[in-house]
Every structure is written in C-alpha cells, then in structure tokens.
Coordinates of C-alpha atoms in Angstrom, one line a residue:
X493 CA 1.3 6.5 95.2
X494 CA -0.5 3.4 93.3
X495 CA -2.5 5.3 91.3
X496 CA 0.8 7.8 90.4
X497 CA 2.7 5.0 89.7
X498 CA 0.1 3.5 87.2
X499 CA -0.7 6.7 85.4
X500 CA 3.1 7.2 84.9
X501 CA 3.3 3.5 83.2
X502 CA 0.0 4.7 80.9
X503 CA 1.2 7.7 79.7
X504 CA 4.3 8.2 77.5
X505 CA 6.8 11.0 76.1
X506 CA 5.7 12.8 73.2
X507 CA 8.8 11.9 71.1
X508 CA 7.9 8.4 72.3
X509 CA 4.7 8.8 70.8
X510 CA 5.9 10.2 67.6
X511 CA 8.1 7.1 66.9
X512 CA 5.1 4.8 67.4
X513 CA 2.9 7.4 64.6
X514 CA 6.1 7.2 62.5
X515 CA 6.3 3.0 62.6
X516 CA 2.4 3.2 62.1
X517 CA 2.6 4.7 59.3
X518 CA 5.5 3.0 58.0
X519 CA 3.5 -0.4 58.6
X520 CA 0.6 1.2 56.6
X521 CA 2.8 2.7 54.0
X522 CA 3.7 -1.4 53.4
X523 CA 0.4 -2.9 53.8
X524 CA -0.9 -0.3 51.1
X525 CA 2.1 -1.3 49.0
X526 CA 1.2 -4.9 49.0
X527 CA -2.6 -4.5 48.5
X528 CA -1.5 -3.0 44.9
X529 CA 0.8 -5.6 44.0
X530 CA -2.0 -8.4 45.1
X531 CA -4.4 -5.9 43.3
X532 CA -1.9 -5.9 40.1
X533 CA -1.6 -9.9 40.1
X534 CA -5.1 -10.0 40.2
X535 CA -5.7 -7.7 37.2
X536 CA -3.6 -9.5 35.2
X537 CA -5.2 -12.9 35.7
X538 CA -7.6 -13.2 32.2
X539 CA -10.2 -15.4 34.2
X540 CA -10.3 -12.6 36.8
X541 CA -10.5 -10.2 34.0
X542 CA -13.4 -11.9 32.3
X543 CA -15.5 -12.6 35.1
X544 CA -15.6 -8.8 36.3
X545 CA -16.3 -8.2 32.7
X546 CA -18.9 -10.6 32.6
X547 CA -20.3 -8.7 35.7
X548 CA -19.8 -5.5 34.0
X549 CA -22.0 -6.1 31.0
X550 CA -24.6 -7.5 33.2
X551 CA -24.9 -4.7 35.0
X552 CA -25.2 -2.4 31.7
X553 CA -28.6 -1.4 30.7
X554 CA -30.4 -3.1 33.9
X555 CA -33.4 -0.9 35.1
X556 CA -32.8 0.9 38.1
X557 CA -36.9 0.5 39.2
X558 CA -37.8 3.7 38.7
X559 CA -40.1 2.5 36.1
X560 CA -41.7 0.3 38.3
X561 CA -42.1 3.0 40.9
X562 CA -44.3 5.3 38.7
X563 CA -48.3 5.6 39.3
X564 CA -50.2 3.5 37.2
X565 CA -51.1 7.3 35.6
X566 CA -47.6 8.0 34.8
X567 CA -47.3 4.2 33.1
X568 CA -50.2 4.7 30.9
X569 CA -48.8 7.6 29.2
X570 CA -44.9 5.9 29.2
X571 CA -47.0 3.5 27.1
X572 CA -48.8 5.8 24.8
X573 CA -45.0 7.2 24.0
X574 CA -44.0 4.0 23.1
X575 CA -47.4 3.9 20.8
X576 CA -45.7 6.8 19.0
X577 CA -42.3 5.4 18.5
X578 CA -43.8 2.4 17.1
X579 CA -45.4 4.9 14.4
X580 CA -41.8 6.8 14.3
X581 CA -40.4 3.3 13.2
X582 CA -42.8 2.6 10.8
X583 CA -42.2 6.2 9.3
X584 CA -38.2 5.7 9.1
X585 CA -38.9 2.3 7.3
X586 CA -40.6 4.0 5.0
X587 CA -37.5 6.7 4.4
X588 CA -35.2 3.7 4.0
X589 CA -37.6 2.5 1.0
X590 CA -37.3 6.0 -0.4
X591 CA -33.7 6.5 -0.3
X592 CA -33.5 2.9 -1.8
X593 CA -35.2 4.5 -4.8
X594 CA -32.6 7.1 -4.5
X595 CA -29.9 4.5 -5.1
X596 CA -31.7 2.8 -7.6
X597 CA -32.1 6.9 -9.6
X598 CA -28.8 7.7 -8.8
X599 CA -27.3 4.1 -10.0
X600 CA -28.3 4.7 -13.5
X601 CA -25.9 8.4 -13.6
X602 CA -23.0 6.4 -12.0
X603 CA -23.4 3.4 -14.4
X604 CA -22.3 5.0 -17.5
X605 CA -18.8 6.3 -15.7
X606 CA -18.6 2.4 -14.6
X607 CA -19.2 1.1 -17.5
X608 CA -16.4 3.3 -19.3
X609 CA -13.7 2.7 -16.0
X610 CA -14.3 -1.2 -17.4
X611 CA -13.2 -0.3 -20.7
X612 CA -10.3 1.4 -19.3
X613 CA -9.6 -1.8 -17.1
X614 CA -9.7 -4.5 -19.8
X615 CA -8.4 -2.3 -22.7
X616 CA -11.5 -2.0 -24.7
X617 CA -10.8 1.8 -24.7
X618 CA -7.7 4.1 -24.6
X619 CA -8.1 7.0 -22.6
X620 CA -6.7 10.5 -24.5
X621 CA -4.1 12.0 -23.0
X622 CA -6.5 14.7 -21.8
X623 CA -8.1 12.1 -19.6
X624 CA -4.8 10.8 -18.2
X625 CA -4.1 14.1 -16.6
X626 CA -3.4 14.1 -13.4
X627 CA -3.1 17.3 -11.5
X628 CA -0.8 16.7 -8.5
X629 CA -1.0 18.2 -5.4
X630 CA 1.3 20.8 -4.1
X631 CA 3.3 18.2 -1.9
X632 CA 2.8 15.7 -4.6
X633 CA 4.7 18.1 -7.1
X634 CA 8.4 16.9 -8.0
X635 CA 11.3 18.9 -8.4
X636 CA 13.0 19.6 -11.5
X637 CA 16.0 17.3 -11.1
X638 CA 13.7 14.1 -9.9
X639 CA 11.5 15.5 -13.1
X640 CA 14.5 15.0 -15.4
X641 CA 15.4 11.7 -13.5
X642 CA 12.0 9.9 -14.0
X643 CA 12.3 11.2 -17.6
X644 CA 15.1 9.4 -18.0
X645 CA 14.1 6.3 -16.8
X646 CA 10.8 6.2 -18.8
X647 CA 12.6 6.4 -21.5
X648 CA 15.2 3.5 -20.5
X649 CA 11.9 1.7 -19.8
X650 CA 10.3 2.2 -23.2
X651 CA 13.3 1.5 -25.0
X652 CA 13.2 -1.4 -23.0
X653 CA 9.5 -2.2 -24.2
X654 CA 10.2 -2.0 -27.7
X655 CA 13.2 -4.6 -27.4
X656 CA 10.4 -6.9 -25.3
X657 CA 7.7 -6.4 -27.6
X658 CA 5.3 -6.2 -25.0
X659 CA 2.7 -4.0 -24.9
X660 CA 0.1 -5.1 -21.2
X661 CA -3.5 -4.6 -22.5
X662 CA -6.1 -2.1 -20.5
X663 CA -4.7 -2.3 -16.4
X664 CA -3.7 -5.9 -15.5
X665 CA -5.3 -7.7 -12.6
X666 CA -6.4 -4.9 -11.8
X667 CA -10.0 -6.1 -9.2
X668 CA -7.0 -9.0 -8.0
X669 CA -5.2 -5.9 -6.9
X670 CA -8.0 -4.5 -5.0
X671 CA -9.0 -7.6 -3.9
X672 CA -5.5 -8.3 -2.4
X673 CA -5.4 -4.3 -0.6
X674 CA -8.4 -4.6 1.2
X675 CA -8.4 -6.9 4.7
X676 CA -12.0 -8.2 4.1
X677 CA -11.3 -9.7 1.2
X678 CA -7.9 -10.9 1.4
X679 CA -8.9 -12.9 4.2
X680 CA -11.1 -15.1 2.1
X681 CA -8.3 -15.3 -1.1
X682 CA -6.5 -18.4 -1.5
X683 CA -3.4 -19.2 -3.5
X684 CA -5.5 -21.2 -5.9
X685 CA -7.8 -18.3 -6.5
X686 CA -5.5 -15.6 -7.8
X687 CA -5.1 -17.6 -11.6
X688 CA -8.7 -17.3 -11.8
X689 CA -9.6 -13.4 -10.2
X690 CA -7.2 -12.2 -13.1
X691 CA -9.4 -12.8 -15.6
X692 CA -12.2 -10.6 -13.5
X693 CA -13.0 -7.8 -15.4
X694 CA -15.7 -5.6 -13.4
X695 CA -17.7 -6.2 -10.7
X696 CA -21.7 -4.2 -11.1
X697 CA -24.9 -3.9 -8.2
X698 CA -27.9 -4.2 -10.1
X699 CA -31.1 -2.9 -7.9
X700 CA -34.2 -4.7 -7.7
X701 CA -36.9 -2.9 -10.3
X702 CA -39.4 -0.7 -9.2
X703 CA -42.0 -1.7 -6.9
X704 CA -40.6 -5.1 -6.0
X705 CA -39.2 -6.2 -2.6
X706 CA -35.8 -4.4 -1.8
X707 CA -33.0 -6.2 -3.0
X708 CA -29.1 -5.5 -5.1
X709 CA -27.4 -8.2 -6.8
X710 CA -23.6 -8.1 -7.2
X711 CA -22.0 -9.7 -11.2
X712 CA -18.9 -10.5 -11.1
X713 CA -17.6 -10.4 -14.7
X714 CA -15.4 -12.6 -16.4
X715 CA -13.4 -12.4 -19.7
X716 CA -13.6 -16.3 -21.6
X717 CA -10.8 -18.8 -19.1
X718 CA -10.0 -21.9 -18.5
X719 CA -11.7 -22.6 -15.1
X720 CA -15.5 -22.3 -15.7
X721 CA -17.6 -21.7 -18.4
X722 CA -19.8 -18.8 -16.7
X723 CA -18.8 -15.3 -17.8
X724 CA -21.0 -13.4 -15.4
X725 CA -21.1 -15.1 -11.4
X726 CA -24.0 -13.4 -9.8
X727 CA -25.1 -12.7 -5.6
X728 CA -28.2 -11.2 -4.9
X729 CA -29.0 -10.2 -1.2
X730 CA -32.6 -9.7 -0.4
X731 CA -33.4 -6.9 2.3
X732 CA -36.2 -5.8 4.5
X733 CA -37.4 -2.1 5.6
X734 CA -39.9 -2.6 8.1
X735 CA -39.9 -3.1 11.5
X736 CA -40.3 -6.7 13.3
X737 CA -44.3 -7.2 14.7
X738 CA -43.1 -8.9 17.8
X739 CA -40.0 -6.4 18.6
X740 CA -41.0 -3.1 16.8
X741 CA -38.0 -1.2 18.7
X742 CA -35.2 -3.0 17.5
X743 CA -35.4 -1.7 13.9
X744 CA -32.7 0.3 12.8
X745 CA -32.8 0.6 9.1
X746 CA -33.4 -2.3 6.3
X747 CA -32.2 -5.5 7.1
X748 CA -30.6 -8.4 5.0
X749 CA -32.9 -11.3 4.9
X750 CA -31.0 -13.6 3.1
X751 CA -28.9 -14.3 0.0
X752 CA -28.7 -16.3 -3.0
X753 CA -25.8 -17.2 -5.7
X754 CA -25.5 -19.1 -8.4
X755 CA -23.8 -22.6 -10.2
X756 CA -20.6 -22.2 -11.4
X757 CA -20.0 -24.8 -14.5
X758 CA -16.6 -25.6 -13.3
X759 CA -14.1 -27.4 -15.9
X760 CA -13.2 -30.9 -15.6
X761 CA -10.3 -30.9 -12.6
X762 CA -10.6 -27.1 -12.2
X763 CA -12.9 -26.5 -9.2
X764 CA -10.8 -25.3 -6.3
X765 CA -14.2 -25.2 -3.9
X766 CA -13.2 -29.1 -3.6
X767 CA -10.2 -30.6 -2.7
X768 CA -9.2 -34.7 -3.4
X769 CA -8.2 -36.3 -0.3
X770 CA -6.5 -39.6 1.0
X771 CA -7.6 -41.7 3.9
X772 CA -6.7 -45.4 5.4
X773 CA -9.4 -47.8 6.2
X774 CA -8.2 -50.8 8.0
X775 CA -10.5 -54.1 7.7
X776 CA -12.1 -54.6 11.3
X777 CA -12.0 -58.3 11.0
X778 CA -9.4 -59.1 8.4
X779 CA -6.9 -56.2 9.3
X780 CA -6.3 -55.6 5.8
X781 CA -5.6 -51.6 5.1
X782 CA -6.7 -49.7 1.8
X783 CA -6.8 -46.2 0.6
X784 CA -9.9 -44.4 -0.1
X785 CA -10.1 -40.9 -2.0
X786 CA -12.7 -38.6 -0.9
X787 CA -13.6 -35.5 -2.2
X788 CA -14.1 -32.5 0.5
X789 CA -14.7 -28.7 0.7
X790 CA -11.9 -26.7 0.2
X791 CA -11.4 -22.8 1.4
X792 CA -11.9 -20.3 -1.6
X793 CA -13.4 -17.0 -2.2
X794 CA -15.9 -18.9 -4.4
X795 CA -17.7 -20.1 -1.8
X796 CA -19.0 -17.1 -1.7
X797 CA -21.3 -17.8 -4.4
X798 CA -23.0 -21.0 -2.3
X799 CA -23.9 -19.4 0.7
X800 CA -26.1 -21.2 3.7
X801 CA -30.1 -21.4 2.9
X802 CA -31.8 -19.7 5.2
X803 CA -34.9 -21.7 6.1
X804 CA -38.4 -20.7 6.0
X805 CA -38.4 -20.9 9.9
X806 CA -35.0 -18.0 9.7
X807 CA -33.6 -20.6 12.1
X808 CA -30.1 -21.1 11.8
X809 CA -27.3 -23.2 13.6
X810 CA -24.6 -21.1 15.2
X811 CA -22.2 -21.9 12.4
X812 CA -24.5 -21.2 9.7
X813 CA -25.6 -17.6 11.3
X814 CA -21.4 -16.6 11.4
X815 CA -21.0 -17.2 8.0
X816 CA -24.5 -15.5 6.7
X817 CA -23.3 -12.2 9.0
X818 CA -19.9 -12.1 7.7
X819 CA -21.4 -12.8 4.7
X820 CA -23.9 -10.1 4.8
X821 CA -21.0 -7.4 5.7
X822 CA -18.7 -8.7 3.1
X823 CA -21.5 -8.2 0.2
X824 CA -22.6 -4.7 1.9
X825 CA -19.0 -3.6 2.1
X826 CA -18.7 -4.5 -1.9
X827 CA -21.7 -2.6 -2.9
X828 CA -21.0 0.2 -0.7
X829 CA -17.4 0.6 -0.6
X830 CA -15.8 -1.1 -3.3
X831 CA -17.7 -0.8 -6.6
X832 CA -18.0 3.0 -6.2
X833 CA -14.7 3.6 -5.1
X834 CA -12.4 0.8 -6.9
X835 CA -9.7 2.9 -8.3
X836 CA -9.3 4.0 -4.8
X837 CA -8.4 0.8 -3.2
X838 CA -6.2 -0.1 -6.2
X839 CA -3.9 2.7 -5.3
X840 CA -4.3 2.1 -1.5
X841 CA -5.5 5.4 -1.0
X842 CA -8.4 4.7 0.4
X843 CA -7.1 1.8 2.5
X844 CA -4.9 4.8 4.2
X845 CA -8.1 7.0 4.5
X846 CA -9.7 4.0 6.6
X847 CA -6.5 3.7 8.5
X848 CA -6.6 7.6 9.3
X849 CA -9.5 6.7 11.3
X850 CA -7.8 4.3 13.9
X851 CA -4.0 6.4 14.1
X852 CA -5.2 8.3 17.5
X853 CA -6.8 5.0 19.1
X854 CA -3.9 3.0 18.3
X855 CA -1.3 5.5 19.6
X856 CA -3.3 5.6 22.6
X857 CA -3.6 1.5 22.6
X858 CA 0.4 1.5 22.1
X859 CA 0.7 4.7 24.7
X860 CA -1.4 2.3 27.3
X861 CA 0.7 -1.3 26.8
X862 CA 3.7 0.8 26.7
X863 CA 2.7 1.5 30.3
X864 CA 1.8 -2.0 31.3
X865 CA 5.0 -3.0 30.3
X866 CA 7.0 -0.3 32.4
X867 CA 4.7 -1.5 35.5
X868 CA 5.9 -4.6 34.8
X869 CA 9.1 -4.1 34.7
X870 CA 9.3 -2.0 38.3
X871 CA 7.2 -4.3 39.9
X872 CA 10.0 -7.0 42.0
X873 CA 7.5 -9.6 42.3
X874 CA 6.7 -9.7 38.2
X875 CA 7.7 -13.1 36.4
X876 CA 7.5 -12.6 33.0
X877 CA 6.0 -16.0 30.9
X878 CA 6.2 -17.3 27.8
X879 CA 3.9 -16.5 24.7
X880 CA 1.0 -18.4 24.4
X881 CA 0.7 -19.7 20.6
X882 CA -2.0 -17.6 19.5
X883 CA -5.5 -19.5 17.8
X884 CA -5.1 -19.8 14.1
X885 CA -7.5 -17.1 12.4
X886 CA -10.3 -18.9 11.4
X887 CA -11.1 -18.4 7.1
X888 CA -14.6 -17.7 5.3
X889 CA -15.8 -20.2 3.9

C-alpha cells in the first residue's frame, strides 16, 4: 500500500500537467522577452557598439591556416603565382603611364573648347545666338501660356535694364558659383574669400611634357584686383606609376607623391591666410598687464596654395598626412571633375547627378532609423535622452 500511495503522490492528472506546460511556457515566453530588451539596451550602448566593431574588423581578412596547412610543394608554386602578379603590377603601371599620355593627347582637343568657355565667362567673346541655343527636353518644354508669361517678364526686365544702365559683362562669379555648389569646396570657402574668387576667371591642368615624371599642375587665373599682385596661382601634384619594392601588391594605379604651390604677393593689409590677434601678458614679478598683437594663421581656401612639405624621408606627422590626403582628393577632384565639367556644377546639374547616386541608400538609411525609432517607442523600458552637442566640423586648412 506504501509503494501505491507514493506512486499516486508522483504521478499527476494530465490536465494538471498541461497547466504546469502552459506556466512553463509562459515563464519562457517572459524570460525570452527580457533577454531582447537587455539585448536592445545593449545595442544601443556606442561603447558596446564600438568594441564588437572593433572585434569585427579584426576578424576581417585573418587567415583561416589553410595556407599554412599546404605541402611545402603546394607553397612553392603559391609563391611562383605571386612572382607573376608582381609582373602583372608592373605591366598595369605601365598602362597607367600610357593612358597618362592619353590625357596629355586628348588635353590639347579639349583645350581649345576651354579656352573659348573662358571667353564666354569673362566677356571677352559674345556667343551668336546660334550658340545660345538650347534645345529643351520634352519635360523641359513650356507651355504656351507660361511661354507668353516669361515673355512678358523679359521684357519688363529689359526695360528695366535700359532705365539701370547696366549691362553685367561675360557670366559673373561665375567659378565662385561653382565653388559655392560643390560640398568639397565649400567646405574650405570663408566669408573673406568670396571678394577675392570673383575676380577668378578660369581654372586650367597643364600635364607634365613628354618623357618627364608624371605630374598636372592646376592655374587658377585671375583678372588684375586689389588683393595680390599674381594673375595666375599655380598647384602642381607630382604622381607615381609604379609599384612599391618593399610592398609590390598594394599598387593600385599612380599615386600622388606630393605637391607643390606657389607665393602669393599679397597687398599690404590684404592677406586673409593671417589674422591680427590680441593677447594679455601680465608681468610675473611686477604684476603689470600689457597687450601684445600677434599675427596667426587664419582658415582660407588659399592655404591651399602652401601645402605641408613632404620630406625626403615621406614621413609625416598625423596632422600633416590629413591635410596632404584631403589635399590630394581635393586637387584630383578639380582636375577630374571640375575643370571638365564646370558649366555643370554652375547649374547644379551635376551636383543632382552625384546625388542620384546616394537616393536608394539614403531611403534605406531613413527606412532603417525610422524603424529604430518605432522600437523605441514600443519598448516600456526606453528613456529617451537629450542630444549630445555634436563636434564642430573641423575646416581645411
């Protein structure tokens, strides 16, 4: 009767049993809930974030020791592959040299549609009306009313004109304008260089001449002003097509060395690369206090022309090595993309073809913090905090 009496204590209903499943799962159902909210917190701590990034990018490109595990066999032939690439980089440096001629052949058929587009821009010729033509596209065209209505209006505007007197010369600031559309660029104007880029009047990349080392200068031409006495401010940018001795494999087309500009003869009081300070000294013994003027740099886009030396050693301080690769991109970015293309980035059109290329990824970037935001919003144990003031963009100097 013992042992009846124990097995009846051991074993339960079955509708007992499904209540205990039933809280189980409920229990679970919790704990799971709770693991994503701790999970949630934790993703959204930025030093959690950063050090499982950090672990991330260590773990990308490791070798998985396969390598290691070949026969010495197998090795020796890895190694006579890697003979061969070395020659495959040493043939591609020698394509870049040849399509550097290219630019050099092709640079005297575009200079002659350059040099007219300058006349244009500082009114040393008027186009004929053939050349103004502009054929629209289709969803360009305008209707017949708005026709008649900008009709109107040019000729309120003209009459307007004649009363003035004025009559603007060629296409004002017009490089300012370009200057001022694209992001690169704009980032290094200051307020005090505007006066002076409205009296540039065309920017040309001169190639180094046959035969000598690989290298494009950028002149910046200026009509006759009040600031400096220079009329052409030049930046040349010497580059390299051959692959490194001591690291063959990183080569991945010609290279920027190093740049040089030039002296700009500044007028008396006009040189907005310095800046006049004011400081107090007080007397250590005495106690006495005066007032000192120094002269420091000062932010302008004509630093641009008095770039970092790179030593004969190539070695560089951190600093110096930021501003010579944001240097290198800004004068690549002008050769490539603005002298060809300048009437382009006047209009903005091609500002809104380089935007065309980031719409989808910022949709989906929007799309994605749209959702952060509604997870945060559901989840009860979310405390929303206060902005952070965000690190003032640093300037090229």
């Amino acid at each position: 009767m013992a042992d009846l009496d124990n097995k009846d204590q051991t074993e339960m209903d079955p509708a007992d049993m499904e209540d205990v499943e039933e809280v189980e799962e409920e229990e679970t159902g919790e704990d799971n809930s709770k693991a994503r909210q701790l999970t949630m917190q934790m993703m959204q701590n930025p030093q959690i974030l950063a050090a499982l990034q950090e672990r991330l990018d260590g773990l990308v490109g490791s070798p998985s020791g396969y390598m290691e595990s070949l026969p010495k066999v197998v090795k020796r032939r890895v190694n006579a592959l890697k003979n061969l690439q070395v020659k495959c980089a040493h043939i591609e440096a020698k394509f870049y040299e040849e399509v550097h001629e290219l630019e050099r052949k092709y640079a005297a058929l575009y200079q002659p549609l350059f040099d007219k587009r300058s006349d244009i821009v500082r009114a040393a010729y008027e186009p004929t009306d053939e050349e103004c033509e502009w054929k629209q596209d289709e969803e360009e065209e305008l209707t017949v009313s708005k026709q008649e209505e900008m009709k109107e209006k040019a000729k309120v505007e003209e009459e307007k004109k004649d009363e003035e007197k004025e009559d603007p010369k060629g296409i004002p600031e017009f490089w300012l304008t370009v200057f001022k559309n694209v992001d690169l660029l704009s980032e290094m104007l200051q307020e005090h260089d505007e006066p002076i880029l409205k009296h540039l009047q065309d920017i040309k990349v001169k190639f180094s001449d046959a035969g000598q080392p690989m290298s494009f200068t950028l002149e910046f031409h200026f009509e006759p002003n009040d600031f400096f006495t220079n009329t052409v401010l030049t930046k040349t940018y010497k580059m390299r097509s051959e692959p490194d001795e001591s690291d063959p494999f990183s080569f991945d087309g010609p290279e920027i060395m190093g740049c040089t500009g030039c002296t700009i003869d500044w007028s008396k009081g006009k040189n907005v690369t310095l800046k006049t300070i004011k400081k107090k000294q007080k007397h250590k013994g005495r106690g006495t206090v005066r007032t000192v003027t120094k002269t420091v740099p000062n932010d302008s886009f004509f630093n641009f022309f008095s770039p970092p030396e790179v030593p004969e050693s190539g070695e560089l301080d951190e600093d110096s090595e930021a501003v010579l690769a944001a240097d290198f991109e800004i004068g690549h970015f002008i050769r490539e993309r603005i002298v060809p293309r300048a009437v382009l980035y006047f209009t903005g059109e091609a500002i809104e073809d380089d935007d065309d290329d980031y719409d989808e990824e910022g949709e989906e970037a929007d799309d994605e913090e749209g959702e952060e935001e509604a997870d945060e919003e559901n989840d009860p144990d979310y405390e929303p905090k206060k902005d952070a003031n965000p690190p003032e963009e640093c300037k090229q100097q």
